[in-house]
Amino acid sequence: MKRIPILACTLCAACAMSSCAVETTYIGKTYPVTDNPELFFSWNDVPGSYETMGRIIATPQPFSDLEEAQKAIEKGADAVVFEGISRTVSEPTFTTTEHIEKSDDGSSTRTATTQRNVMVTNRLEATFIKFRR
């Protein structure tokens, strides 16, 4: 099996750029694409001997989801060990909109609406592995 060591996983970058929905950071090795990598959510469940290929962090962009991140990181490994999902919530920002309505008698009514906005970012971390056969 021929290995091609690289600093950034070109495959993952291509997946992220083509969908523009998931930002990935990967360091490690690449191998030929694997059709159906196994998915593990605990290191205790990984059977047999394996080599660690590399580590990846995938962050879905706004209006995207973690399922798209999972698809972006499954390429090229025999298995993916998901190590966690972290969530970051930004400080709130406030936007106030005013509307003034004048009535026929010369009086006016002022209405102010304030909207509170928060940005929630999810981050998926995983390790790629190749089984030793």
C-alpha positions as protocol buffer text, in pm:
chain_id: "A"
residue {
  index: 1
  type: MET
  ca { x: 0 y: 0 z: 0 }
}
residue {
  index: 2
  type: LYS
  ca { x: 155 y: 329 z: -107 }
}
residue {
  index: 3
  type: ARG
  ca { x: 132 y: 619 z: 140 }
}
residue {
  index: 4
  type: ILE
  ca { x: 155 y: 986 z: 51 }
}
residue {
  index: 5
  type: PRO
  ca { x: 242 y: 1202 z: 354 }
}
residue {
  index: 6
  type: ILE
  ca { x: 118 y: 1562 z: 339 }
}
residue {
  index: 7
  type: LEU
  ca { x: 62 y: 1844 z: 585 }
}
residue {
  index: 8
  type: ALA
  ca { x: -290 y: 1930 z: 473 }
}
residue {
  index: 9
  type: CYS
  ca { x: -539 y: 1679 z: 346 }
}
residue {
  index: 10
  type: THR
  ca { x: -611 y: 1785 z: -11 }
}
residue {
  index: 11
  type: LEU
  ca { x: -911 y: 1557 z: -26 }
}
residue {
  index: 12
  type: CYS
  ca { x: -1080 y: 1714 z: 275 }
}
residue {
  index: 13
  type: ALA
  ca { x: -1005 y: 2063 z: 149 }
}
residue {
  index: 14
  type: ALA
  ca { x: -1163 y: 1977 z: -185 }
}
residue {
  index: 15
  type: CYS
  ca { x: -1475 y: 1844 z: -11 }
}
residue {
  index: 16
  type: ALA
  ca { x: -1502 y: 2156 z: 198 }
}
residue {
  index: 17
  type: MET
  ca { x: -1448 y: 2390 z: -95 }
}
residue {
  index: 18
  type: SER
  ca { x: -1692 y: 2212 z: -323 }
}
residue {
  index: 19
  type: SER
  ca { x: -1978 y: 2232 z: -76 }
}
residue {
  index: 20
  type: CYS
  ca { x: -1871 y: 2560 z: 89 }
}
residue {
  index: 21
  type: ALA
  ca { x: -2060 y: 2429 z: 389 }
}
residue {
  index: 22
  type: VAL
  ca { x: -1790 y: 2277 z: 608 }
}
residue {
  index: 23
  type: GLU
  ca { x: -1457 y: 2425 z: 707 }
}
residue {
  index: 24
  type: THR
  ca { x: -1198 y: 2157 z: 785 }
}
residue {
  index: 25
  type: THR
  ca { x: -851 y: 2157 z: 935 }
}
residue {
  index: 26
  type: TYR
  ca { x: -657 y: 1833 z: 891 }
}
residue {
  index: 27
  type: ILE
  ca { x: -300 y: 1726 z: 953 }
}
residue {
  index: 28
  type: GLY
  ca { x: -184 y: 1379 z: 866 }
}
residue {
  index: 29
  type: LYS
  ca { x: -149 y: 1126 z: 585 }
}
residue {
  index: 30
  type: THR
  ca { x: -379 y: 1039 z: 298 }
}
residue {
  index: 31
  type: TYR
  ca { x: -458 y: 703 z: 144 }
}
residue {
  index: 32
  type: PRO
  ca { x: -674 y: 594 z: -148 }
}
residue {
  index: 33
  type: VAL
  ca { x: -1039 y: 662 z: -83 }
}
residue {
  index: 34
  type: THR
  ca { x: -1221 y: 402 z: 130 }
}
residue {
  index: 35
  type: ASP
  ca { x: -1577 y: 320 z: 27 }
}
residue {
  index: 36
  type: ASN
  ca { x: -1732 y: 262 z: 370 }
}
residue {
  index: 37
  type: PRO
  ca { x: -1519 y: 370 z: 662 }
}
residue {
  index: 38
  type: GLU
  ca { x: -1621 y: 233 z: 999 }
}
residue {
  index: 39
  type: LEU
  ca { x: -1742 y: 488 z: 1252 }
}
residue {
  index: 40
  type: PHE
  ca { x: -1647 y: 467 z: 1618 }
}
residue {
  index: 41
  type: PHE
  ca { x: -1748 y: 695 z: 1901 }
}
residue {
  index: 42
  type: SER
  ca { x: -1513 y: 549 z: 2163 }
}
residue {
  index: 43
  type: TRP
  ca { x: -1152 y: 429 z: 2142 }
}
residue {
  index: 44
  type: ASN
  ca { x: -1260 y: 125 z: 2347 }
}
residue {
  index: 45
  type: ASP
  ca { x: -1465 y: 3 z: 2049 }
}
residue {
  index: 46
  type: VAL
  ca { x: -1176 y: 7 z: 1796 }
}
residue {
  index: 47
  type: PRO
  ca { x: -1070 y: -353 z: 1726 }
}
residue {
  index: 48
  type: GLY
  ca { x: -722 y: -481 z: 1648 }
}
residue {
  index: 49
  type: SER
  ca { x: -409 y: -301 z: 1547 }
}
residue {
  index: 50
  type: TYR
  ca { x: -420 y: 31 z: 1362 }
}
residue {
  index: 51
  type: GLU
  ca { x: -213 y: 330 z: 1255 }
}
residue {
  index: 52
  type: THR
  ca { x: -324 y: 683 z: 1329 }
}
residue {
  index: 53
  type: MET
  ca { x: -349 y: 870 z: 998 }
}
residue {
  index: 54
  type: GLY
  ca { x: -419 y: 1215 z: 1136 }
}
residue {
  index: 55
  type: ARG
  ca { x: -655 y: 1449 z: 1319 }
}
residue {
  index: 56
  type: ILE
  ca { x: -931 y: 1665 z: 1181 }
}
residue {
  index: 57
  type: ILE
  ca { x: -1155 y: 1942 z: 1304 }
}
residue {
  index: 58
  type: ALA
  ca { x: -1467 y: 2015 z: 1099 }
}
residue {
  index: 59
  type: THR
  ca { x: -1684 y: 2320 z: 1151 }
}
residue {
  index: 60
  type: PRO
  ca { x: -2011 y: 2355 z: 964 }
}
residue {
  index: 61
  type: GLN
  ca { x: -2068 y: 2706 z: 834 }
}
residue {
  index: 62
  type: PRO
  ca { x: -2391 y: 2895 z: 903 }
}
residue {
  index: 63
  type: PHE
  ca { x: -2701 y: 2723 z: 762 }
}
residue {
  index: 64
  type: SER
  ca { x: -2515 y: 2392 z: 754 }
}
residue {
  index: 65
  type: ASP
  ca { x: -2513 y: 2105 z: 1000 }
}
residue {
  index: 66
  type: LEU
  ca { x: -2286 y: 1847 z: 1163 }
}
residue {
  index: 67
  type: GLU
  ca { x: -2403 y: 1573 z: 924 }
}
residue {
  index: 68
  type: GLU
  ca { x: -2233 y: 1763 z: 641 }
}
residue {
  index: 69
  type: ALA
  ca { x: -1919 y: 1785 z: 855 }
}
residue {
  index: 70
  type: GLN
  ca { x: -1932 y: 1409 z: 912 }
}
residue {
  index: 71
  type: LYS
  ca { x: -1953 y: 1346 z: 536 }
}
residue {
  index: 72
  type: ALA
  ca { x: -1654 y: 1574 z: 474 }
}
residue {
  index: 73
  type: ILE
  ca { x: -1425 y: 1383 z: 710 }
}
residue {
  index: 74
  type: GLU
  ca { x: -1505 y: 1022 z: 619 }
}
residue {
  index: 75
  type: LYS
  ca { x: -1284 y: 1004 z: 309 }
}
residue {
  index: 76
  type: GLY
  ca { x: -962 y: 802 z: 291 }
}
residue {
  index: 77
  type: ALA
  ca { x: -965 y: 620 z: 624 }
}
residue {
  index: 78
  type: ASP
  ca { x: -1055 y: 264 z: 720 }
}
residue {
  index: 79
  type: ALA
  ca { x: -1221 y: 411 z: 1028 }
}
residue {
  index: 80
  type: VAL
  ca { x: -1301 y: 742 z: 1190 }
}
residue {
  index: 81
  type: VAL
  ca { x: -1302 y: 780 z: 1568 }
}
residue {
  index: 82
  type: PHE
  ca { x: -1523 y: 1072 z: 1662 }
}
residue {
  index: 83
  type: GLU
  ca { x: -1386 y: 1236 z: 1971 }
}
residue {
  index: 84
  type: GLY
  ca { x: -1638 y: 1502 z: 2045 }
}
residue {
  index: 85
  type: ILE
  ca { x: -1859 y: 1786 z: 1947 }
}
residue {
  index: 86
  type: SER
  ca { x: -1803 y: 2124 z: 2102 }
}
residue {
  index: 87
  type: ARG
  ca { x: -2038 y: 2417 z: 2084 }
}
residue {
  index: 88
  type: THR
  ca { x: -1946 y: 2784 z: 2104 }
}
residue {
  index: 89
  type: VAL
  ca { x: -2206 y: 3053 z: 2161 }
}
residue {
  index: 90
  type: SER
  ca { x: -2110 y: 3411 z: 2076 }
}
residue {
  index: 91
  type: GLU
  ca { x: -2182 y: 3712 z: 2290 }
}
residue {
  index: 92
  type: PRO
  ca { x: -2523 y: 3851 z: 2198 }
}
residue {
  index: 93
  type: THR
  ca { x: -2559 y: 4146 z: 1962 }
}
residue {
  index: 94
  type: PHE
  ca { x: -2865 y: 4367 z: 1964 }
}
residue {
  index: 95
  type: THR
  ca { x: -3036 y: 4542 z: 1672 }
}
residue {
  index: 96
  type: THR
  ca { x: -3301 y: 4805 z: 1739 }
}
residue {
  index: 97
  type: THR
  ca { x: -3550 y: 4917 z: 1476 }
}
residue {
  index: 98
  type: GLU
  ca { x: -3772 y: 5221 z: 1529 }
}
residue {
  index: 99
  type: HIS
  ca { x: -4099 y: 5302 z: 1359 }
}
residue {
  index: 100
  type: ILE
  ca { x: -4284 y: 5632 z: 1404 }
}
residue {
  index: 101
  type: GLU
  ca { x: -4645 y: 5651 z: 1296 }
}
residue {
  index: 102
  type: LYS
  ca { x: -4826 y: 5986 z: 1281 }
}
residue {
  index: 103
  type: SER
  ca { x: -5199 y: 6003 z: 1322 }
}
residue {
  index: 104
  type: ASP
  ca { x: -5444 y: 6254 z: 1173 }
}
residue {
  index: 105
  type: ASP
  ca { x: -5473 y: 6451 z: 1499 }
}
residue {
  index: 106
  type: GLY
  ca { x: -5100 y: 6537 z: 1494 }
}
residue {
  index: 107
  type: SER
  ca { x: -4993 y: 6289 z: 1759 }
}
residue {
  index: 108
  type: SER
  ca { x: -4736 y: 6021 z: 1687 }
}
residue {
  index: 109
  type: THR
  ca { x: -4668 y: 5673 z: 1810 }
}
residue {
  index: 110
  type: ARG
  ca { x: -4313 y: 5550 z: 1834 }
}
residue {
  index: 111
  type: THR
  ca { x: -4247 y: 5176 z: 1833 }
}
residue {
  index: 112
  type: ALA
  ca { x: -3902 y: 5033 z: 1898 }
}
residue {
  index: 113
  type: THR
  ca { x: -3821 y: 4667 z: 1845 }
}
residue {
  index: 114
  type: THR
  ca { x: -3496 y: 4518 z: 1968 }
}
residue {
  index: 115
  type: GLN
  ca { x: -3373 y: 4186 z: 1833 }
}
residue {
  index: 116
  type: ARG
  ca { x: -3114 y: 3977 z: 2018 }
}
residue {
  index: 117
  type: ASN
  ca { x: -2881 y: 3770 z: 1794 }
}
residue {
  index: 118
  type: VAL
  ca { x: -2640 y: 3497 z: 1898 }
}
residue {
  index: 119
  type: MET
  ca { x: -2418 y: 3285 z: 1674 }
}
residue {
  index: 120
  type: VAL
  ca { x: -2386 y: 2917 z: 1766 }
}
residue {
  index: 121
  type: THR
  ca { x: -2093 y: 2726 z: 1617 }
}
residue {
  index: 122
  type: ASN
  ca { x: -2054 y: 2348 z: 1642 }
}
residue {
  index: 123
  type: ARG
  ca { x: -1718 y: 2178 z: 1597 }
}
residue {
  index: 124
  type: LEU
  ca { x: -1660 y: 1810 z: 1530 }
}
residue {
  index: 125
  type: GLU
  ca { x: -1324 y: 1651 z: 1618 }
}
residue {
  index: 126
  type: ALA
  ca { x: -1210 y: 1312 z: 1494 }
}
residue {
  index: 127
  type: THR
  ca { x: -906 y: 1091 z: 1435 }
}
residue {
  index: 128
  type: PHE
  ca { x: -857 y: 895 z: 1110 }
}
residue {
  index: 129
  type: ILE
  ca { x: -711 y: 545 z: 1139 }
}
residue {
  index: 130
  type: LYS
  ca { x: -591 y: 268 z: 903 }
}
residue {
  index: 131
  type: PHE
  ca { x: -613 y: -91 z: 1018 }
}
residue {
  index: 132
  type: ARG
  ca { x: -294 y: -299 z: 998 }
}
residue {
  index: 133
  type: ARG
  ca { x: -372 y: -614 z: 802 }
}
